[in-house]
Amino acid sequence: MTDRTAITSVLVANRGEIARRVFATCRRMGLGTVAVFSDADADSPHVAEADAAIRLPGNTPGETYLRADAIIAAARAAGADAIHPGYGFLSENADFAKAVLDAGLAWIGPPVKSIESMGSKVESKKMMDAAGVPVLAELDPSEVTEKHLPVLIKASAGGGGRGMRVVRDLADLQDELEAARREAGSAFGDPTVFCERYLETGRHIEVQVMADTHGTVWAVGERECSIQRRHQKVVEEAPSPLVERTPYMRQRLFEASRLAAEAIGYEGAGTVEFLADEEGEFFFLEMNTRLQVEHPVTEATTGLDLVRLQLQVAAGRALPPEQPPLRGHSIEVRLYAEDPAHDWQPQSGTVHKIDIPSTAVEFGALTEAAIRLDSGVVDGSVVGVHYDPMLAKVISYAETRDEAAHLLASALARARIHGLVTNRDLLVRVLRHPAFLAGDTDTAFFTTHGLAELARPLTTPDDEQLSAVAAALADAAANRAAARVVGRLPGGWRNLPSQAQVKSYESRTGGAIDVRYRTTRTTIEVEGHDGLSVVEATPNRVVLDLPGEHGPVRRIFDIARYGDLVCVDSALGPVALTRTPRFVDPASQVAAGSLLAPMPGNVIRLGAKAGDTVEAGQPILWLEAMKMEHKIVAPAAGIVTELNVTVGQQVEVGAVLAVVDDSPPVTDKDTAGPENTEETK
């Protein structure tokens, strides 16, 4: 037995959702909590919820959450006696773990030697191979040839899709290696990368392990995390549909995972990740020596609090000899501020409202069919450019997989998420897709089933038109309510027939919508909507009776407005509209061919200069934002007539970065006068 000091106060060396998650368990255990925060996170919910909070001056991870010395100093200043690393940042950094222990603080994680063993994905594969765990061979980047393609570049010191690149053309290898190294260095402070053979399709299966200091190792349950974008998980579930239908696969997975944990003397919570094929054969990918983003689905299907177990193991407590049995099914989706229809472009700005219906608990256990919400944002939170754009993890639990999927899809579809473009519609379409419901999920899901189709809005154009009608009637009611003199009179009413009132909007799908209506003595008539009857129209709610085959169908629309943004929520689906100004400021117009910054970011590389001739899709520059690199490419072949940025420059969203002129070049023939022919003599 290892002697451990009692833990009374825990600093979480992380931010956002994971800090709130750990704090929730600490409060349930009666432990004190300490937050650290960057300048960008000063108003984050995790800061407000902690007993004490210490500022880490700066904004970027390198200035703040990756500074081990500053975090340990913060723990001492706040009187914390333990540090929980969360996930990402320094969570798998052996030097940080050692520094925490050397400072006399408790480390809520595995032994330093275990982290070192798994910290290098190159060396860890060799160790697992020697221990008898099936592995996928690692490749030295300098030795990759055509016969190895395609290959996957991976960061040795971290995960989460950072530093990952698929290379199918040998000519691209060097550039992709350099980009992967930059991303890995920015995210984890270590630019080391390696290559392995890339399997175009496969199932990503992982096993949650929990080990104490007394020799007990649990393989708690498996999760399937096959649906991914940019090699980062989007949908996770427990148990795995593949494992459920494959005889003896769970037994073999659990044996391999225990073997991996025992081979490195593991303690605490960890995850052993495998790539599997449809026949149930699997290969070791890596072991994450930390808590995983997707741990709530394991908690839902076992009844465990994995953070509580981490704290108890760190304090020297023994695990019970028998691990809990599995129960029911749980599915988690990651709700991101990003636009899947435009190359998963991350978004930044204010989350005006986030409300997920059917939420029974936040950061806690589910014991019956319901929704759990683990979120790092609240109404009014600002999503910046320095960190991952995940807004929340939304988790369902039910007795069956179908019920869990339907419950989660319904909650997301009815959620009120105002202010930013998100991947919500895509998540709902995935959860309702026949292939997903059949358990046919692999890492090529978006390619197989068409990203464009999955990323379509939940609402149809007709739904958007009807929502715009509701928005217009609510706006008119708001204008009347705000009127100081004639607020009680029916807006737009005339004693004699007159032209229709018009309100104009732009939907996020790109369509302009004009709503034309007239107010009569008894009702409001909306052009193009014969038979529509207005039951109620207030600034925040509109009730309409719509003509139906068997009589009127009543629809209720809730309206919220934030400046020119109007959000309409109904059972038809969410619709975001922007009011179209009556007069356009000429100064707001930009030249044709202008490349605008899709988000605030830092220019890290240029691919062209003013005067260059470029092809469609050719990179003009690279922006770094939200720990990822983003290419800004030429929309068409042409000439770069303007390049308005330099390397290292910070740009704001909407800034004109460059201009590409795609008009045909003018030739001497174009400018010459008429030829001296018989017709011109």
XYZ file of C-alpha atoms in Angstrom:
681
model
C 0.000 0.000 0.000
C 1.223 3.495 -0.895
C 0.948 6.200 1.766
C -0.877 9.227 0.429
C -1.612 12.619 1.943
C -5.269 13.523 2.384
C -6.556 15.813 -0.353
C -8.548 18.866 0.744
C -8.308 21.370 -2.145
C -7.849 20.708 -5.877
C -6.494 23.038 -8.547
C -7.568 22.098 -12.067
C -4.789 22.901 -14.528
C -7.257 23.404 -17.329
C -10.209 25.483 -18.438
C -13.821 25.475 -19.562
C -15.955 22.352 -19.490
C -13.371 19.980 -17.978
C -12.571 22.380 -15.119
C -16.302 22.650 -14.337
C -16.621 18.861 -14.521
C -13.863 18.265 -11.964
C -15.165 21.043 -9.710
C -18.617 19.400 -9.672
C -17.201 16.169 -8.209
C -14.977 18.080 -5.785
C -18.017 19.894 -4.429
C -19.862 16.580 -4.013
C -16.870 15.279 -2.046
C -16.546 18.405 0.086
C -13.205 19.433 -1.431
C -12.054 22.983 -2.132
C -11.563 24.129 -5.719
C -9.030 26.403 -7.420
C -9.186 27.675 -10.997
C -6.522 29.127 -13.215
C -7.433 31.385 -16.102
C -5.910 33.251 -19.004
C -6.898 36.823 -19.783
C -9.224 35.525 -22.487
C -10.952 33.301 -19.895
C -11.349 35.923 -17.176
C -15.147 35.799 -17.459
C -15.394 32.033 -17.993
C -17.909 30.108 -15.859
C -15.173 27.876 -14.448
C -13.546 30.933 -12.885
C -16.765 32.084 -11.216
C -17.494 28.608 -9.819
C -14.150 28.033 -8.097
C -13.447 28.848 -4.460
C -10.334 30.691 -5.616
C -8.976 31.668 -9.021
C -5.487 32.656 -10.115
C -4.761 34.665 -13.268
C -2.198 33.378 -15.766
C -1.215 36.521 -17.702
C -1.599 36.176 -21.460
C -3.958 34.522 -23.903
C -2.257 31.768 -25.870
C -1.746 28.284 -24.399
C 2.010 28.800 -24.457
C 1.656 31.878 -22.270
C -0.847 30.338 -19.857
C -2.131 26.750 -19.587
C 1.136 25.221 -20.837
C 3.250 26.984 -18.177
C 3.923 24.384 -15.504
C 5.776 26.818 -13.249
C 2.913 29.317 -13.230
C 0.326 26.633 -12.482
C 2.309 25.195 -9.572
C 2.854 28.710 -8.208
C -0.900 29.271 -8.472
C -1.596 26.113 -6.462
C 0.752 27.259 -3.713
C -0.725 30.772 -3.687
C -4.280 29.444 -3.321
C -3.409 26.757 -0.777
C -4.324 23.810 -2.998
C -2.749 20.490 -2.056
C -3.541 18.615 -5.308
C -3.555 19.287 -9.049
C -5.904 17.662 -11.546
C -4.666 18.157 -15.139
C -7.947 17.584 -17.001
C -7.287 16.684 -20.623
C -5.214 18.408 -23.294
C -2.521 20.950 -22.418
C -0.189 19.401 -19.782
C -2.359 16.389 -18.885
C 0.070 13.872 -20.415
C 3.265 15.766 -19.684
C 5.554 13.697 -17.448
C 7.760 16.680 -16.576
C 4.706 18.545 -15.298
C 3.586 15.566 -13.210
C 7.071 15.283 -11.714
C 7.191 19.003 -10.963
C 3.826 18.775 -9.176
C 5.083 15.921 -7.006
C 8.422 17.641 -6.367
C 6.458 20.665 -5.142
C 4.874 18.471 -2.469
C 1.452 18.447 -4.154
C -0.738 15.432 -4.918
C -0.937 14.536 -8.598
C -4.383 13.379 -9.749
C -3.039 11.123 -12.449
C -0.881 8.098 -13.161
C 2.748 7.658 -12.051
C 5.370 9.696 -13.863
C 6.947 6.550 -15.297
C 3.609 5.458 -16.768
C 3.178 8.830 -18.458
C 6.728 8.630 -19.789
C 6.096 5.123 -21.122
C 3.002 6.218 -23.037
C 4.072 9.827 -23.628
C 5.914 8.894 -26.786
C 3.489 7.147 -29.104
C 6.505 5.795 -30.977
C 8.036 4.100 -27.936
C 4.672 3.069 -26.491
C 3.883 1.001 -29.584
C 7.172 -0.824 -29.248
C 6.420 -1.533 -25.591
C 2.893 -2.779 -26.325
C 4.184 -4.964 -29.138
C 6.670 -6.538 -26.743
C 3.868 -7.083 -24.207
C 1.802 -8.988 -26.750
C -0.753 -6.269 -27.567
C -1.504 -6.143 -31.343
C -0.120 -2.928 -32.854
C -0.109 -1.010 -36.127
C 3.516 -0.517 -37.214
C 5.030 2.944 -36.777
C 6.897 4.533 -39.706
C 9.836 6.923 -39.592
C 8.777 9.992 -41.647
C 12.172 10.003 -43.391
C 11.606 6.449 -44.623
C 8.092 6.833 -46.041
C 7.879 5.835 -49.722
C 5.113 5.488 -52.309
C 4.443 1.906 -51.203
C 3.494 3.124 -47.695
C 0.844 5.600 -48.876
C -1.541 6.697 -47.606
C 0.037 7.496 -44.239
C -1.218 9.305 -41.183
C 1.000 11.869 -39.467
C 0.397 12.002 -35.705
C 1.688 14.095 -32.829
C 3.744 12.002 -30.439
C 2.883 14.061 -27.346
C -0.876 14.495 -27.636
C -4.141 13.741 -29.357
C -7.483 15.359 -30.092
C -6.694 15.607 -33.797
C -3.963 18.209 -33.236
C -1.003 17.656 -35.516
C -2.767 14.944 -37.537
C -2.529 14.881 -41.326
C -3.393 12.270 -43.968
C -0.869 12.161 -46.819
C -1.801 10.431 -50.079
C 0.805 12.059 -52.341
C 4.502 11.784 -51.483
C 5.057 15.300 -52.826
C 2.868 16.665 -49.994
C 4.670 14.828 -47.198
C 7.233 17.476 -46.260
C 4.761 20.373 -46.143
C 2.292 18.330 -44.097
C 5.013 17.231 -41.686
C 5.985 20.846 -41.079
C 2.352 21.873 -40.560
C 1.768 18.947 -38.174
C 4.875 19.870 -36.176
C 3.721 23.490 -35.850
C 0.268 22.417 -34.636
C 1.688 19.864 -32.204
C 4.157 22.390 -30.815
C 1.400 24.971 -30.343
C -1.042 22.532 -28.703
C 1.297 20.376 -26.588
C 4.628 22.179 -26.443
C 6.277 19.251 -28.277
C 6.594 19.236 -32.100
C 7.550 15.534 -32.396
C 5.472 13.633 -34.953
C 5.535 10.172 -36.517
C 3.758 8.279 -39.288
C 1.739 5.090 -39.496
C -0.167 3.320 -42.235
C -3.545 4.956 -42.736
C -6.604 2.754 -42.946
C -9.288 4.562 -44.939
C -12.063 2.909 -42.972
C -12.102 1.336 -39.550
C -13.750 1.452 -36.162
C -12.235 3.505 -33.353
C -12.772 1.484 -30.172
C -11.350 2.408 -26.789
C -11.433 0.833 -23.357
C -11.677 2.767 -20.113
C -9.271 1.418 -17.511
C -9.068 2.262 -13.833
C -6.262 0.987 -11.619
C -5.432 1.533 -7.964
C -2.166 1.389 -6.016
C -2.993 -2.080 -4.677
C -2.784 -4.042 -7.919
C -6.425 -3.984 -9.002
C -7.007 -3.086 -12.663
C -10.495 -2.587 -14.057
C -11.423 -2.607 -17.729
C -14.582 -0.666 -17.034
C -16.170 -0.733 -20.466
C -15.549 0.090 -24.099
C -16.607 3.118 -26.118
C -16.980 3.531 -29.866
C -15.747 6.854 -31.230
C -15.649 6.164 -34.957
C -17.507 9.229 -36.254
C -14.785 11.858 -36.495
C -13.903 15.039 -38.303
C -10.286 16.062 -38.831
C -9.367 12.957 -36.788
C -11.192 14.394 -33.794
C -14.166 12.567 -32.308
C -17.642 14.008 -32.802
C -19.993 11.205 -31.658
C -19.103 8.689 -28.937
C -21.131 5.898 -27.395
C -21.031 3.052 -24.924
C -21.194 0.192 -25.421
C -19.837 -0.210 -28.969
C -22.306 -1.587 -31.562
C -19.439 -3.505 -33.207
C -18.355 -5.100 -29.932
C -21.951 -5.899 -29.001
C -22.438 -8.006 -32.127
C -18.970 -9.586 -32.352
C -18.515 -12.746 -30.251
C -15.716 -12.606 -27.656
C -14.477 -9.202 -28.870
C -15.177 -7.467 -25.553
C -13.318 -10.165 -23.667
C -10.273 -9.849 -25.956
C -10.343 -6.026 -25.788
C -10.497 -6.056 -22.006
C -7.637 -8.559 -21.750
C -5.445 -6.472 -24.070
C -6.279 -3.283 -22.142
C -5.481 -4.798 -18.748
C -2.256 -6.139 -20.212
C -1.346 -2.659 -21.454
C -2.068 -1.065 -18.068
C -0.201 -3.719 -16.113
C 2.817 -3.517 -18.444
C 3.467 0.080 -17.368
C 2.374 -0.147 -13.726
C -0.598 2.086 -14.356
C -2.624 3.853 -11.645
C -5.749 5.985 -11.995
C -7.992 6.562 -15.016
C -6.712 5.936 -18.516
C -7.883 4.867 -21.952
C -6.431 2.255 -24.275
C -7.368 3.055 -27.878
C -7.641 0.569 -30.743
C -8.457 0.622 -34.446
C -10.709 -2.314 -35.347
C -12.077 -3.798 -38.555
C -15.575 -5.145 -39.179
C -14.455 -8.686 -38.304
C -13.449 -7.625 -34.816
C -9.667 -7.653 -35.276
C -8.040 -4.686 -33.564
C -4.703 -2.875 -33.290
C -3.323 -0.733 -30.464
C -3.185 2.958 -31.375
C -2.196 4.674 -28.135
C -2.876 4.911 -24.445
C -4.142 8.207 -23.090
C -2.816 8.596 -19.563
C -5.644 10.893 -18.486
C -9.386 11.301 -18.362
C -11.033 11.387 -21.799
C -13.472 13.939 -23.200
C -15.985 11.131 -23.726
C -15.834 9.677 -20.205
C -19.519 10.586 -19.431
C -20.860 7.730 -21.584
C -18.894 5.270 -19.442
C -20.189 6.930 -16.282
C -23.762 6.644 -17.575
C -23.451 2.933 -18.398
C -21.657 1.954 -15.170
C -22.985 4.372 -12.569
C -19.427 5.398 -11.688
C -18.016 8.872 -11.088
C -14.608 8.529 -12.737
C -13.303 11.809 -11.330
C -14.237 10.647 -7.827
C -12.340 7.401 -8.434
C -9.329 9.400 -9.674
C -9.295 11.416 -6.461
C -9.741 8.328 -4.292
C -6.937 6.414 -6.051
C -4.656 9.447 -5.697
C -5.420 9.410 -1.966
C -4.454 5.723 -1.726
C -7.927 4.194 -1.598
C -8.412 0.693 -3.030
C -10.913 -0.153 -5.749
C -13.557 -2.764 -4.909
C -12.508 -6.208 -6.158
C -15.475 -6.421 -8.537
C -16.124 -3.758 -11.112
C -19.725 -2.688 -11.795
C -21.736 -4.363 -14.570
C -22.740 -2.500 -17.722
C -26.249 -1.127 -18.045
C -28.244 0.505 -20.864
C -26.770 2.707 -23.585
C -25.296 6.204 -23.675
C -24.403 8.498 -26.574
C -22.395 11.723 -26.411
C -22.048 14.399 -29.077
C -19.652 17.298 -29.090
C -21.438 20.542 -29.860
C -18.953 22.808 -31.641
C -19.060 26.423 -32.740
C -18.119 25.542 -36.292
C -19.636 25.399 -39.787
C -19.418 21.842 -41.187
C -20.725 22.996 -44.579
C -17.694 25.266 -44.992
C -14.768 22.985 -44.196
C -15.620 22.828 -40.481
C -14.727 26.494 -40.149
C -14.533 27.411 -36.435
C -16.646 30.307 -35.233
C -16.011 32.948 -32.625
C -18.290 35.430 -30.929
C -20.977 35.588 -28.256
C -23.182 32.682 -27.236
C -26.324 34.675 -26.517
C -28.274 31.661 -25.312
C -27.717 27.925 -24.837
C -30.637 25.871 -23.550
C -30.832 22.099 -24.050
C -34.287 20.698 -23.194
C -34.688 17.445 -21.251
C -31.473 18.204 -19.349
C -31.782 16.341 -16.059
C -28.303 17.008 -14.713
C -25.085 18.883 -15.408
C -21.785 17.090 -14.795
C -23.515 14.299 -12.920
C -24.900 10.772 -13.073
C -27.909 9.674 -15.097
C -29.992 6.891 -13.583
C -32.916 6.949 -16.016
C -33.617 8.044 -19.583
C -32.564 11.704 -19.732
C -29.993 14.219 -20.963
C -26.765 15.231 -19.226
C -25.045 18.488 -20.168
C -21.336 19.154 -19.654
C -20.666 22.655 -20.947
C -17.961 25.264 -20.663
C -20.241 28.138 -21.679
C -23.400 29.808 -20.405
C -25.653 32.513 -21.788
C -23.451 35.470 -22.704
C -20.158 33.544 -22.890
C -17.720 34.624 -25.582
C -15.995 31.990 -27.727
C -12.528 33.277 -28.562
C -9.875 32.191 -31.035
C -7.239 30.841 -28.669
C -8.843 27.518 -27.718
C -10.937 24.652 -29.015
C -14.429 25.831 -30.130
C -16.346 23.079 -28.303
C -19.387 24.581 -26.595
C -20.707 21.517 -24.795
C -20.972 17.772 -24.571
C -24.585 16.626 -24.716
C -25.090 13.086 -23.412
C -28.151 10.846 -23.481
C -28.815 7.697 -21.501
C -31.598 5.128 -22.034
C -32.239 1.411 -21.808
C -31.661 0.856 -25.533
C -29.437 2.383 -28.201
C -32.379 3.445 -30.373
C -34.023 5.239 -27.471
C -30.766 6.982 -26.545
C -30.291 8.143 -30.145
C -33.860 9.427 -30.543
C -33.769 11.193 -27.175
C -30.490 12.953 -27.972
C -31.561 13.938 -31.506
C -34.808 15.407 -30.189
C -33.064 17.392 -27.446
C -30.580 18.859 -29.917
C -33.229 19.689 -32.515
C -35.276 21.562 -29.892
C -32.274 23.247 -28.267
C -32.054 27.027 -28.287
C -28.534 27.930 -29.344
C -28.350 31.575 -30.324
C -25.437 33.638 -31.600
C -23.056 31.302 -33.418
C -23.171 28.816 -36.251
C -22.786 25.320 -34.776
C -22.649 21.702 -35.907
C -26.016 21.011 -34.210
C -27.927 20.240 -37.433
C -25.245 17.804 -38.561
C -25.329 16.013 -35.212
C -29.097 15.575 -35.410
C -28.884 14.216 -38.966
C -26.169 11.745 -37.904
C -28.216 10.509 -34.957
C -31.255 10.002 -37.197
C -29.349 8.458 -40.121
C -30.322 4.848 -40.953
C -26.666 3.767 -41.040
C -26.040 5.182 -37.568
C -29.185 3.597 -36.161
C -28.041 0.277 -37.649
C -24.671 0.643 -35.883
C -22.805 0.957 -39.203
C -20.337 3.649 -38.188
C -16.701 3.931 -39.163
C -14.073 6.640 -39.483
C -15.203 7.399 -43.056
C -18.832 8.057 -42.063
C -18.914 11.636 -43.375
C -17.278 10.632 -46.644
C -19.483 7.596 -47.145
C -22.765 9.346 -46.476
C -21.926 12.780 -47.861
C -20.944 15.675 -45.640
C -22.961 18.140 -47.712
C -26.132 16.126 -47.138
C -25.470 15.625 -43.429
C -24.649 19.313 -42.929
C -27.924 20.530 -44.469
C -30.102 22.674 -42.197
C -32.853 20.847 -40.353
C -35.398 23.321 -41.686
C -36.672 23.429 -45.263
C -36.979 26.661 -47.293
C -40.742 26.623 -46.548
C -39.995 26.320 -42.822
C -37.613 29.278 -43.067
C -40.254 31.331 -44.884
C -42.809 30.614 -42.167
C -40.293 31.391 -39.425
C -39.517 34.677 -41.191
C -43.238 35.504 -41.141
C -43.228 34.921 -37.382
C -40.104 37.076 -37.041
C -41.681 39.909 -39.016
C -44.886 39.848 -36.947
C -42.860 39.737 -33.715
C -40.659 42.620 -34.902
C -43.769 44.636 -35.734
C -45.162 43.891 -32.268
C -41.856 44.934 -30.716
C -41.907 48.191 -32.653
C -45.453 48.898 -31.454
C -44.509 48.091 -27.870
C -41.592 50.490 -28.071
C -43.640 53.313 -29.600
C -44.165 56.115 -27.085
C -47.306 57.617 -28.624
C -49.247 55.086 -30.709
C -48.011 51.858 -29.190
C -51.528 50.526 -28.604
C -52.677 51.085 -32.156
C -52.434 48.248 -34.698
C -49.189 48.845 -36.586
C -49.550 49.313 -40.342
C -53.336 49.709 -40.223
C -54.778 52.157 -42.743
C -58.365 53.382 -43.218
C -57.972 52.856 -46.966
C -56.167 50.073 -48.890
C -52.431 50.717 -49.144
C -49.172 49.016 -50.031
C -48.023 46.087 -47.927
C -45.598 46.507 -45.065
C -42.258 44.820 -45.862
C -39.642 43.346 -43.583
C -36.513 41.836 -45.142
C -34.198 39.166 -43.761
C -31.231 37.088 -44.815
C -31.193 33.465 -43.705
C -27.972 31.674 -42.824
C -28.529 29.362 -45.758
C -27.914 32.368 -47.973
C -31.454 33.215 -49.052
C -33.065 36.649 -48.967
C -36.608 36.585 -47.545
C -39.085 39.441 -47.868
C -42.223 39.268 -45.724
C -45.125 41.419 -47.002
C -48.180 41.872 -44.814
C -51.182 44.130 -44.360
C -53.041 44.894 -41.154
C -56.811 45.070 -41.526
C -59.550 45.860 -39.009
C -59.832 42.205 -37.996
C -56.620 40.375 -38.917
C -53.172 40.454 -40.502
C -52.867 39.254 -44.083
C -49.500 37.852 -45.215
C -48.821 37.730 -48.949
C -48.110 34.223 -50.254
C -49.675 32.561 -47.219
C -53.354 32.236 -47.995
C -55.349 30.780 -45.157
C -52.793 31.701 -42.509
C -54.386 33.116 -39.391
C -52.568 35.067 -36.694
C -53.708 33.865 -33.274
C -51.174 35.850 -31.249
C -48.286 38.167 -32.081
C -46.131 39.548 -29.264
C -42.492 40.674 -29.366
C -41.292 37.247 -28.195
C -43.973 34.788 -29.310
C -46.119 34.338 -32.390
C -48.905 31.756 -32.695
C -50.202 30.932 -36.167
C -52.970 28.711 -37.445
C -51.906 27.175 -40.748
C -54.320 25.694 -43.261
C -54.354 21.899 -43.237
C -56.189 19.148 -45.070
C -58.281 18.320 -42.007
C -58.417 21.778 -40.496
C -56.026 24.411 -39.111
C -52.680 23.334 -37.623
C -51.412 25.546 -34.834
C -47.710 26.411 -34.676
C -45.940 28.302 -31.909
C -42.800 30.341 -32.643
C -40.518 31.816 -29.983
C -38.486 34.803 -31.106
C -35.330 36.305 -29.612
C -33.400 39.222 -31.075
C -29.831 40.373 -30.534
C -29.189 43.507 -32.559
C -29.891 42.573 -36.185
C -29.838 38.834 -35.408
C -33.294 37.284 -35.012
C -33.536 33.697 -33.740
C -36.780 31.796 -34.277
C -37.354 28.483 -32.490
C -40.278 26.165 -33.162
C -41.071 22.498 -33.641
C -40.218 23.037 -37.324
C -36.600 23.633 -36.323
C -34.283 26.529 -35.445
C -33.925 29.430 -37.864
C -31.442 32.307 -37.584
C -32.197 35.438 -39.592
C -30.374 38.713 -40.044
C -32.346 41.863 -40.684
C -31.471 43.368 -44.055
C -30.693 47.091 -43.759
C -32.788 49.412 -45.912
C -29.706 51.352 -46.933
C -26.235 49.859 -47.460
C -23.161 51.802 -46.399
C -20.860 51.960 -49.455
C -17.854 51.755 -47.126
C -18.940 48.254 -46.115
C -18.626 46.938 -49.675
C -15.495 45.057 -50.738
C -13.985 44.483 -54.154
C -14.844 41.357 -56.122
C -12.337 38.573 -55.455
C -11.591 39.754 -51.924
C -10.515 37.024 -49.500
C -11.958 37.845 -46.087
C -10.703 36.493 -42.775
C -13.267 33.854 -41.703
C -12.240 34.303 -38.071
C -9.790 36.325 -35.984
C -6.354 34.757 -36.141
C -2.627 35.046 -36.637
C -1.024 34.940 -40.085
C 1.658 32.256 -39.819
C 2.642 31.703 -43.436
C 2.237 33.202 -46.923
C 1.773 31.124 -50.062
C 1.793 33.926 -52.629
C 2.722 37.573 -53.096
C 1.142 40.487 -54.884
C 1.431 40.061 -58.648
C 1.537 36.247 -58.571
C -0.641 34.211 -60.900
C -2.505 31.560 -58.889
C -4.769 28.601 -59.604
C -8.164 27.953 -58.030
C -7.680 26.343 -54.621
C -4.034 27.432 -54.314
C -3.178 28.535 -50.747
C -2.631 32.276 -50.473
C -1.895 32.260 -46.725
C -2.379 30.267 -43.517
C -4.144 31.487 -40.374
C -3.705 29.952 -36.935
C -6.816 30.079 -34.758
C -8.304 27.790 -32.112
C -5.143 25.647 -32.057
C -5.568 24.706 -35.726
C -4.127 25.915 -39.024
C -6.560 27.146 -41.662
C -5.720 27.598 -45.344
C -7.053 30.646 -47.138
C -7.158 29.655 -50.805
C -7.776 31.388 -54.134
C -11.479 31.065 -55.070
C -10.577 31.038 -58.780
C -7.588 31.230 -61.078
C -6.290 34.761 -61.444
C -3.752 37.324 -60.288
C -3.139 38.397 -56.694
C -3.647 42.140 -57.062
C -3.488 42.857 -53.322
C -1.882 41.121 -50.337
C -2.704 43.091 -47.221
C -1.044 41.015 -44.493
C 2.382 39.907 -43.314
C 3.558 36.905 -41.295
C 2.861 37.404 -37.591
C 0.032 39.859 -38.156
C -3.176 39.504 -36.133
C -6.339 39.952 -38.196
C -9.972 40.401 -37.244
C -12.897 38.502 -38.725
C -13.993 40.061 -42.026
C -10.654 41.747 -42.718
C -9.672 41.808 -46.409
C -6.572 39.605 -46.527
C -5.982 39.606 -50.271
C -7.692 40.222 -53.599
C -7.565 37.767 -56.507
C -8.608 39.199 -59.883
C -10.045 36.409 -62.006
C -10.909 38.564 -65.041
C -9.228 37.532 -68.322
C -5.930 39.317 -68.951
C -6.057 42.198 -71.385
C -3.986 41.552 -74.537
C -2.627 43.842 -77.234
C -5.347 42.496 -79.514
C -8.010 43.574 -77.051
C -6.738 47.174 -77.016
C -5.921 47.518 -80.743
C -8.236 49.489 -83.051
C -10.151 47.911 -85.935
C -8.024 46.217 -88.559
C -7.531 47.979 -91.897
C -9.855 45.736 -93.891
C -12.184 46.399 -96.778
C -15.031 46.798 -94.241
C -13.236 49.609 -92.385
C -11.850 51.518 -95.258
